[in-house]
mmCIF file of C-alpha atoms in Angstrom:
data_model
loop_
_atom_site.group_PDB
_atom_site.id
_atom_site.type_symbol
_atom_site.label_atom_id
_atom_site.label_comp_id
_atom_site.label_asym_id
_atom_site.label_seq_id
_atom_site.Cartn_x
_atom_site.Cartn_y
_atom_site.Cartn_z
ATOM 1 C CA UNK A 17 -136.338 -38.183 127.197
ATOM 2 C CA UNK A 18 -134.716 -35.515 125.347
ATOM 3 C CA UNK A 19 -134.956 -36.253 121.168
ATOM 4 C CA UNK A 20 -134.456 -35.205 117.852
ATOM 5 C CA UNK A 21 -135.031 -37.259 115.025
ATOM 6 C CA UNK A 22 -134.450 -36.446 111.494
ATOM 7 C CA UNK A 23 -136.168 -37.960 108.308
ATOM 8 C CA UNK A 24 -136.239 -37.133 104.667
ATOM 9 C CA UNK A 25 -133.010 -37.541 103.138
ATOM 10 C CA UNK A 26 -132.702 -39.969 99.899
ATOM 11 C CA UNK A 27 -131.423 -40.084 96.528
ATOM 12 C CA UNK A 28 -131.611 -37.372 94.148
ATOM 13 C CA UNK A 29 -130.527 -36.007 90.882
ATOM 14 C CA UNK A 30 -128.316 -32.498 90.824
ATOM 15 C CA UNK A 31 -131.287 -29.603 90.308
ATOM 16 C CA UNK A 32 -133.673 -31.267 92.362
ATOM 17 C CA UNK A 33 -135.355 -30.789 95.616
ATOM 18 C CA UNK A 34 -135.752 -32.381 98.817
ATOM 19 C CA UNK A 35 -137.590 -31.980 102.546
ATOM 20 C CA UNK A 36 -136.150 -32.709 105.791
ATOM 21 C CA UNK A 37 -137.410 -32.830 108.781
ATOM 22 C CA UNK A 38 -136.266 -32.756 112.367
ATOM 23 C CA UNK A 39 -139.333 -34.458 115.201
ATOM 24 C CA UNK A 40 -138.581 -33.317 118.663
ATOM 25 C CA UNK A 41 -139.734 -34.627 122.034
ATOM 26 C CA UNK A 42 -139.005 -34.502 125.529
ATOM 27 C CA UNK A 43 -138.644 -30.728 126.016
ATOM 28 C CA UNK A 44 -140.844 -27.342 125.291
ATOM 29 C CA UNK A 45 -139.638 -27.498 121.782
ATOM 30 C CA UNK A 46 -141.084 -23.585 121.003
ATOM 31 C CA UNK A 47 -138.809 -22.051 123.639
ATOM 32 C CA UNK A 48 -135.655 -23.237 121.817
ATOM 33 C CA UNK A 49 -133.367 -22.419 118.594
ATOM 34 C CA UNK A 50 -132.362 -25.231 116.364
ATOM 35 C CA UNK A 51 -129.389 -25.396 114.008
ATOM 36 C CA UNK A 52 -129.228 -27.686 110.864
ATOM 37 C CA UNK A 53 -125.484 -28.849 110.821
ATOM 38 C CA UNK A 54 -123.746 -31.236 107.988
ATOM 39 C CA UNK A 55 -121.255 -33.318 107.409
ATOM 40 C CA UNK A 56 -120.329 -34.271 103.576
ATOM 41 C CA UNK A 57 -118.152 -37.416 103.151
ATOM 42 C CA UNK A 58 -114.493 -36.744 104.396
ATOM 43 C CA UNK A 59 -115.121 -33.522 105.145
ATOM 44 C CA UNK A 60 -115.412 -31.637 108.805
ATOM 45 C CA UNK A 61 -118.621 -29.668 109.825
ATOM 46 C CA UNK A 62 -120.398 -26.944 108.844
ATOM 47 C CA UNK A 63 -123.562 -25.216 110.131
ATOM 48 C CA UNK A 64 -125.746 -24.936 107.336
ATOM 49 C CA UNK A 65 -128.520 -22.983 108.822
ATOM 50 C CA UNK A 66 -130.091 -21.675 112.165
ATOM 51 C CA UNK A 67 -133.735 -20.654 113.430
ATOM 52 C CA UNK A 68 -134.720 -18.523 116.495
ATOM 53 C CA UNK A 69 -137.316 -20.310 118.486
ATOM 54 C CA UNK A 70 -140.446 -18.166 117.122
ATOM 55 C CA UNK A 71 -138.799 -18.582 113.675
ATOM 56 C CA UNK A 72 -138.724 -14.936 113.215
ATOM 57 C CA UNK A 73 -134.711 -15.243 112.737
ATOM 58 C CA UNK A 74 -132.802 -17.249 109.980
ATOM 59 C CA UNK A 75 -129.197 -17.933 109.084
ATOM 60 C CA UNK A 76 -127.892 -19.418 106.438
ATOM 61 C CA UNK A 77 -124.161 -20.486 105.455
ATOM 62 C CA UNK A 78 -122.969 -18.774 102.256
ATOM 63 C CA UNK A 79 -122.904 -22.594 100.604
ATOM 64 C CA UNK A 80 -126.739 -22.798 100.878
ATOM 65 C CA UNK A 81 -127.845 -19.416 100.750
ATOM 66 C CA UNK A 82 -130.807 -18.706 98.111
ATOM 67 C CA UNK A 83 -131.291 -22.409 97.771
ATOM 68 C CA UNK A 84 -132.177 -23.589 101.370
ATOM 69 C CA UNK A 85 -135.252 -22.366 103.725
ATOM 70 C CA UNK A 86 -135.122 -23.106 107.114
ATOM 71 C CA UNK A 87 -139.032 -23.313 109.142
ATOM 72 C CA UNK A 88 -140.444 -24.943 112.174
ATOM 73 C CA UNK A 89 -144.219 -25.923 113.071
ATOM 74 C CA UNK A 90 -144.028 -25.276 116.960
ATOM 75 C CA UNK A 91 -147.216 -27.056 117.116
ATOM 76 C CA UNK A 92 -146.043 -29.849 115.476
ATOM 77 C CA UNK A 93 -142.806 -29.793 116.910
ATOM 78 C CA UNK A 94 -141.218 -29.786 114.693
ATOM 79 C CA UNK A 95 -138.363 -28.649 112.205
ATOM 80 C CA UNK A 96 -137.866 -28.343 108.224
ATOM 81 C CA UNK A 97 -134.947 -27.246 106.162
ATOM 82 C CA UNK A 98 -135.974 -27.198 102.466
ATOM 83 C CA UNK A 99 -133.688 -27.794 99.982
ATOM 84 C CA UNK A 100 -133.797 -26.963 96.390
ATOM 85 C CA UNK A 101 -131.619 -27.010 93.252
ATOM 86 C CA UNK A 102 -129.429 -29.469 95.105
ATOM 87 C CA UNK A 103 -125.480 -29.552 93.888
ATOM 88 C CA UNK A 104 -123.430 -32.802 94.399
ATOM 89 C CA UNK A 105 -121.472 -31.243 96.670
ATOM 90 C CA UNK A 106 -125.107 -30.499 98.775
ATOM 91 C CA UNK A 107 -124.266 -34.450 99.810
ATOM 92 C CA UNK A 108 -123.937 -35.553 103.513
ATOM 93 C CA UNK A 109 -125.446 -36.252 106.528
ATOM 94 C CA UNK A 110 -127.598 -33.297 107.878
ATOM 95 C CA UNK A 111 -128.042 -33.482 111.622
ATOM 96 C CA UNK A 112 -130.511 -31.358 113.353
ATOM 97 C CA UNK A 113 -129.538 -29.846 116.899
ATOM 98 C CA UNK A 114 -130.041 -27.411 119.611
ATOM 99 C CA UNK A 115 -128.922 -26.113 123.324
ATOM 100 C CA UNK A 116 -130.625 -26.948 126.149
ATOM 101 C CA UNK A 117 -128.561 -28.196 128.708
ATOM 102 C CA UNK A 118 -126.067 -24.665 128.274
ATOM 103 C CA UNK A 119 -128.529 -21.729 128.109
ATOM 104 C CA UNK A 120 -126.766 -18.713 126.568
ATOM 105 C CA UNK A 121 -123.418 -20.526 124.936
ATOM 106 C CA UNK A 122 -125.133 -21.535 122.064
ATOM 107 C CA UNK A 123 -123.336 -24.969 122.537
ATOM 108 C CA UNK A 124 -125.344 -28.187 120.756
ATOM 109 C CA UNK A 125 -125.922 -30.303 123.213
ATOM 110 C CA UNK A 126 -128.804 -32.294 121.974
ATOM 111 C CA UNK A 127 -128.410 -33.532 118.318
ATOM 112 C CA UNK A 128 -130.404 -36.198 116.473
ATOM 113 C CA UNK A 129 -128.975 -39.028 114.258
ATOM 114 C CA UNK A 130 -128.512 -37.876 110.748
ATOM 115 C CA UNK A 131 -130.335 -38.380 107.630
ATOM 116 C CA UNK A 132 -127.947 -38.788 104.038
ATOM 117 C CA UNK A 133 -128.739 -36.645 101.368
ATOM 118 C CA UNK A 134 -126.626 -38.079 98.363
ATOM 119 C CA UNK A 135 -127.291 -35.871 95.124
ATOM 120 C CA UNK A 136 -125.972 -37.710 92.469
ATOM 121 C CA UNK A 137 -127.196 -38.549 88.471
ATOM 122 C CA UNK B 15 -115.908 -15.596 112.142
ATOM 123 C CA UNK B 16 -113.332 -17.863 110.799
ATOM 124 C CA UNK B 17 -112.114 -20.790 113.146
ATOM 125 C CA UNK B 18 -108.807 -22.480 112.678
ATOM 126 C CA UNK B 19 -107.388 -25.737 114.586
ATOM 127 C CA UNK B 20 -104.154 -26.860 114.577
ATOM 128 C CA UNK B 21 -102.931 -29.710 114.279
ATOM 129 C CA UNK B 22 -105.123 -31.046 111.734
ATOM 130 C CA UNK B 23 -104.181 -34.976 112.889
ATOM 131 C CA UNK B 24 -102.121 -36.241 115.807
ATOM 132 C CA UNK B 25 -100.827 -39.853 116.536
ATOM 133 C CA UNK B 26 -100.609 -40.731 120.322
ATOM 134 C CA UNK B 27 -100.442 -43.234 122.361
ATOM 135 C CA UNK B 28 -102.906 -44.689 125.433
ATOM 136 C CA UNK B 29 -101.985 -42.843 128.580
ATOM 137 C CA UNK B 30 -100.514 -39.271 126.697
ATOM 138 C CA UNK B 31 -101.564 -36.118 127.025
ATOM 139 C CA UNK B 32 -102.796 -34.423 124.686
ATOM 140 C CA UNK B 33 -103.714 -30.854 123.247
ATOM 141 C CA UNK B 34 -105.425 -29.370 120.721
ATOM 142 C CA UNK B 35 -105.320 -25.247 119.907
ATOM 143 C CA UNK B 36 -108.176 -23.351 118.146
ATOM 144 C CA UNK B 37 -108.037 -19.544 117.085
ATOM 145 C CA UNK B 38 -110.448 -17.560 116.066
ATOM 146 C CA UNK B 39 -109.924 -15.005 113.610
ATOM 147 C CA UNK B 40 -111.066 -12.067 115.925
ATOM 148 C CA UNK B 41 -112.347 -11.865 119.462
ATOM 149 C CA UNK B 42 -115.454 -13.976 120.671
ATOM 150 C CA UNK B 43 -114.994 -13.966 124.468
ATOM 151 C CA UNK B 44 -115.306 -17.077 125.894
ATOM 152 C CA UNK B 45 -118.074 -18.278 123.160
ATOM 153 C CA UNK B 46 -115.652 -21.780 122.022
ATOM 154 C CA UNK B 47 -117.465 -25.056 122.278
ATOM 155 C CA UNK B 48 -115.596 -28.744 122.004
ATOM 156 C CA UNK B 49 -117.203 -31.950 120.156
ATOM 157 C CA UNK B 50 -116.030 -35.355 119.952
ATOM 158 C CA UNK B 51 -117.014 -36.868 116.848
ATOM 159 C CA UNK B 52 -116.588 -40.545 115.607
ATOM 160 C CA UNK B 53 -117.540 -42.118 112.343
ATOM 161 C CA UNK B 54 -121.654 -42.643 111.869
ATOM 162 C CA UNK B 55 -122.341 -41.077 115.404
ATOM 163 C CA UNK B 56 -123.343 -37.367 116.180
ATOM 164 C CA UNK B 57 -121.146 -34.764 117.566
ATOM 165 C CA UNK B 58 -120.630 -35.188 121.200
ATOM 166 C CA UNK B 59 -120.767 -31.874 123.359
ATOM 167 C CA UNK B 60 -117.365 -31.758 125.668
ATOM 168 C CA UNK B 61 -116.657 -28.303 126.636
ATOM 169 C CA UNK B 62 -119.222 -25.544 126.419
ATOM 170 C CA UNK B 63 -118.220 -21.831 127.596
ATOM 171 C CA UNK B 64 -114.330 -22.700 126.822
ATOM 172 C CA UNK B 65 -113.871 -24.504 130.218
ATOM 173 C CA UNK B 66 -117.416 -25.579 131.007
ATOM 174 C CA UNK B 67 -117.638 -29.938 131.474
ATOM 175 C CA UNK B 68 -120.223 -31.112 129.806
ATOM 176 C CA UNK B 69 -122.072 -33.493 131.833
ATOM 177 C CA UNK B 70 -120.849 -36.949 131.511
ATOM 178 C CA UNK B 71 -118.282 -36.395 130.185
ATOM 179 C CA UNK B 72 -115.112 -37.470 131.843
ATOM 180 C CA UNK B 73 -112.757 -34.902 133.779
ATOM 181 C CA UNK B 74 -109.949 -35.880 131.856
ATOM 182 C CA UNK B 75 -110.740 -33.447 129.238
ATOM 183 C CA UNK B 76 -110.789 -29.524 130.029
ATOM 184 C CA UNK B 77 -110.665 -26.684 127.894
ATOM 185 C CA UNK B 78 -108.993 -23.149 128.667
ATOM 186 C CA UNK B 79 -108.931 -19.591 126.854
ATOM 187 C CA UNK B 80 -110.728 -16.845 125.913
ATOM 188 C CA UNK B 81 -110.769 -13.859 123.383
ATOM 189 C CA UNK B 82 -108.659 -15.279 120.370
ATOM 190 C CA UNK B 83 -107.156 -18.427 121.521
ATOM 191 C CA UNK B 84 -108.465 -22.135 123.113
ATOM 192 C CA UNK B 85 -106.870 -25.337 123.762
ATOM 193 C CA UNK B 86 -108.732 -28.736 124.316
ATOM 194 C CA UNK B 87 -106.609 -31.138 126.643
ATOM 195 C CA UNK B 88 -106.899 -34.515 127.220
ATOM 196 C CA UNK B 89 -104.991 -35.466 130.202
ATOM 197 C CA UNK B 90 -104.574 -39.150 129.607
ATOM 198 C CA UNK B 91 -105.982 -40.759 126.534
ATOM 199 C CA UNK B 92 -107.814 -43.656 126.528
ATOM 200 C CA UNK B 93 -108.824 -46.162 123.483
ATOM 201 C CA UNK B 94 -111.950 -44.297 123.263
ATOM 202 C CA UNK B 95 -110.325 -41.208 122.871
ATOM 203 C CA UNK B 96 -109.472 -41.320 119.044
ATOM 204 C CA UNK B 97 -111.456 -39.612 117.258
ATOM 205 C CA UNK B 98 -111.926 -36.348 115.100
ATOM 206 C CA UNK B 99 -112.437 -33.235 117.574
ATOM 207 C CA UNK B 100 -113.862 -29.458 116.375
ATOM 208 C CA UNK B 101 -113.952 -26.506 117.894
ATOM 209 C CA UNK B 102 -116.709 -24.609 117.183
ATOM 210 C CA UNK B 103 -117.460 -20.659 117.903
ATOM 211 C CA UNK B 104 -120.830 -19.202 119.316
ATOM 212 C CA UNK B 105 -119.804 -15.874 119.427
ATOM 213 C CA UNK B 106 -122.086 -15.134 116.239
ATOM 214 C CA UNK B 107 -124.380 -17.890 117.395
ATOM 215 C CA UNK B 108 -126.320 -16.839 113.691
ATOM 216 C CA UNK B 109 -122.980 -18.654 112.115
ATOM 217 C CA UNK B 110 -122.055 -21.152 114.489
ATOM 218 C CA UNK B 111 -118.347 -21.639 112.721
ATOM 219 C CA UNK B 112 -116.756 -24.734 113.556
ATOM 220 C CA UNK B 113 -112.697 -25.385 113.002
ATOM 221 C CA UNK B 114 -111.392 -27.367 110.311
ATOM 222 C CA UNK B 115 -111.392 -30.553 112.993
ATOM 223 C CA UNK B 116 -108.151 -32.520 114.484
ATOM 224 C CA UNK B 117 -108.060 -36.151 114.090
ATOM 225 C CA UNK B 118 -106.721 -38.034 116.958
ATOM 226 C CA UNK B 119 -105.361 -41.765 115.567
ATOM 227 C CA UNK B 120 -103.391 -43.916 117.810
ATOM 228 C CA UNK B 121 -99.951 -43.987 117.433
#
């Protein structure tokens, strides 16, 4: 079936640096965009960043911008968002997520489960 | 794009109707997408294309609009109803700009 599932969120100290990544399965993963969307505690969503299905394309919220890179491995199928010089306000849950059921709206209609990024000293 | 939702928390009851208004700070066709979200779960896809059902999910909710201004209607809540909903705009599908969220709590 269908899946994305995220990994690489943790612990880590404001300045620092951390790797997620987003495993997908069940569908041609290269013929689709992805979208890395967050949620910090109490807060509503945001989309943080955004990746054409070649990977020739990034977007990046103002928030992140400068500090996050966005890639994929198509062969690995798979999906990164790098962060560095984490702020404390960098902490939430970071979903990955993409359209497949709604070609052309753009709507996220597959998402994974979250991984929590908590930057913190 | 900036994507505004109003109100930002309702109380209802079991059985009301309900509905929830976004607007979009300039025109993006019919490009507004509904989610469902509830603590420690992922967004849930509703509406897609303004008025588009997702699959699965059940016909009591609909959506309406286009250029400017959306609504999100429930027609007659159930206990697994509450929750926070967000519109979100794919106009600039690079941005993605979701609302500030409405929280639905039972009355």
């Amino acid at each position: 079936q269908v899946q994305l599932v995220e990994s690489g969120g943790g612990l880590v100290k404001p300045g620092g640096s951390l790797r997620l990544s987003c495993a997908a399965s069940g569908f041609s993963f290269s013929d689709y965009s992805m979208s890395w969307i967050r949620q910090a505690p109490g807060k509503g969503l945001e989309c943080v960043s955004y990746i054409t299905s070649s990977g020739s394309t990034t977007h990046y919220a103002d928030s992140v911008k400068g500090r996050f890179t966005v890639s994929r491995d198509n062969a690995k199928n798979s999906l990164y968002l790098q962060m560095n010089s984490l702020r404390v306000e960098d902490t939430a849950v970071y979903y990955c997520a993409t359209t497949i059921g709604a070609p052309g709206t753009g709507a996220l209609d597959v998402w994974g489960q979250g991984t929590t990024v908590t930057v913190s000293s | 794009i900036q994507m505004t939702q109003s109100p930002s928390s309702l109380s209802a009851s079991v059985g009301d109707k309900v509905t929830i208004t976004c607007r979009a700070s300039q025109t993006i066709s019919s490009y507004l997408n509904w989610y469902q979200k509830k603590p420690g779960k992922a967004p849930n896809l509703l509406i897609y294309g303004a008025s588009s059902l997702q699959s699965g999910v059940p016909s009591r909710f609909s959506g309406s609009g286009s250029g400017t201004d959306f609504t999100l209607t429930i027609s007659s809540l159930q206990p697994e109803d509450f929750a926070t909903y967000y519109c979100q705009q794919t106009y600039s599908a690079l941005e993605g700009t979701f609302g500030q969220g409405t929280k639905l709590e039972i009355k």
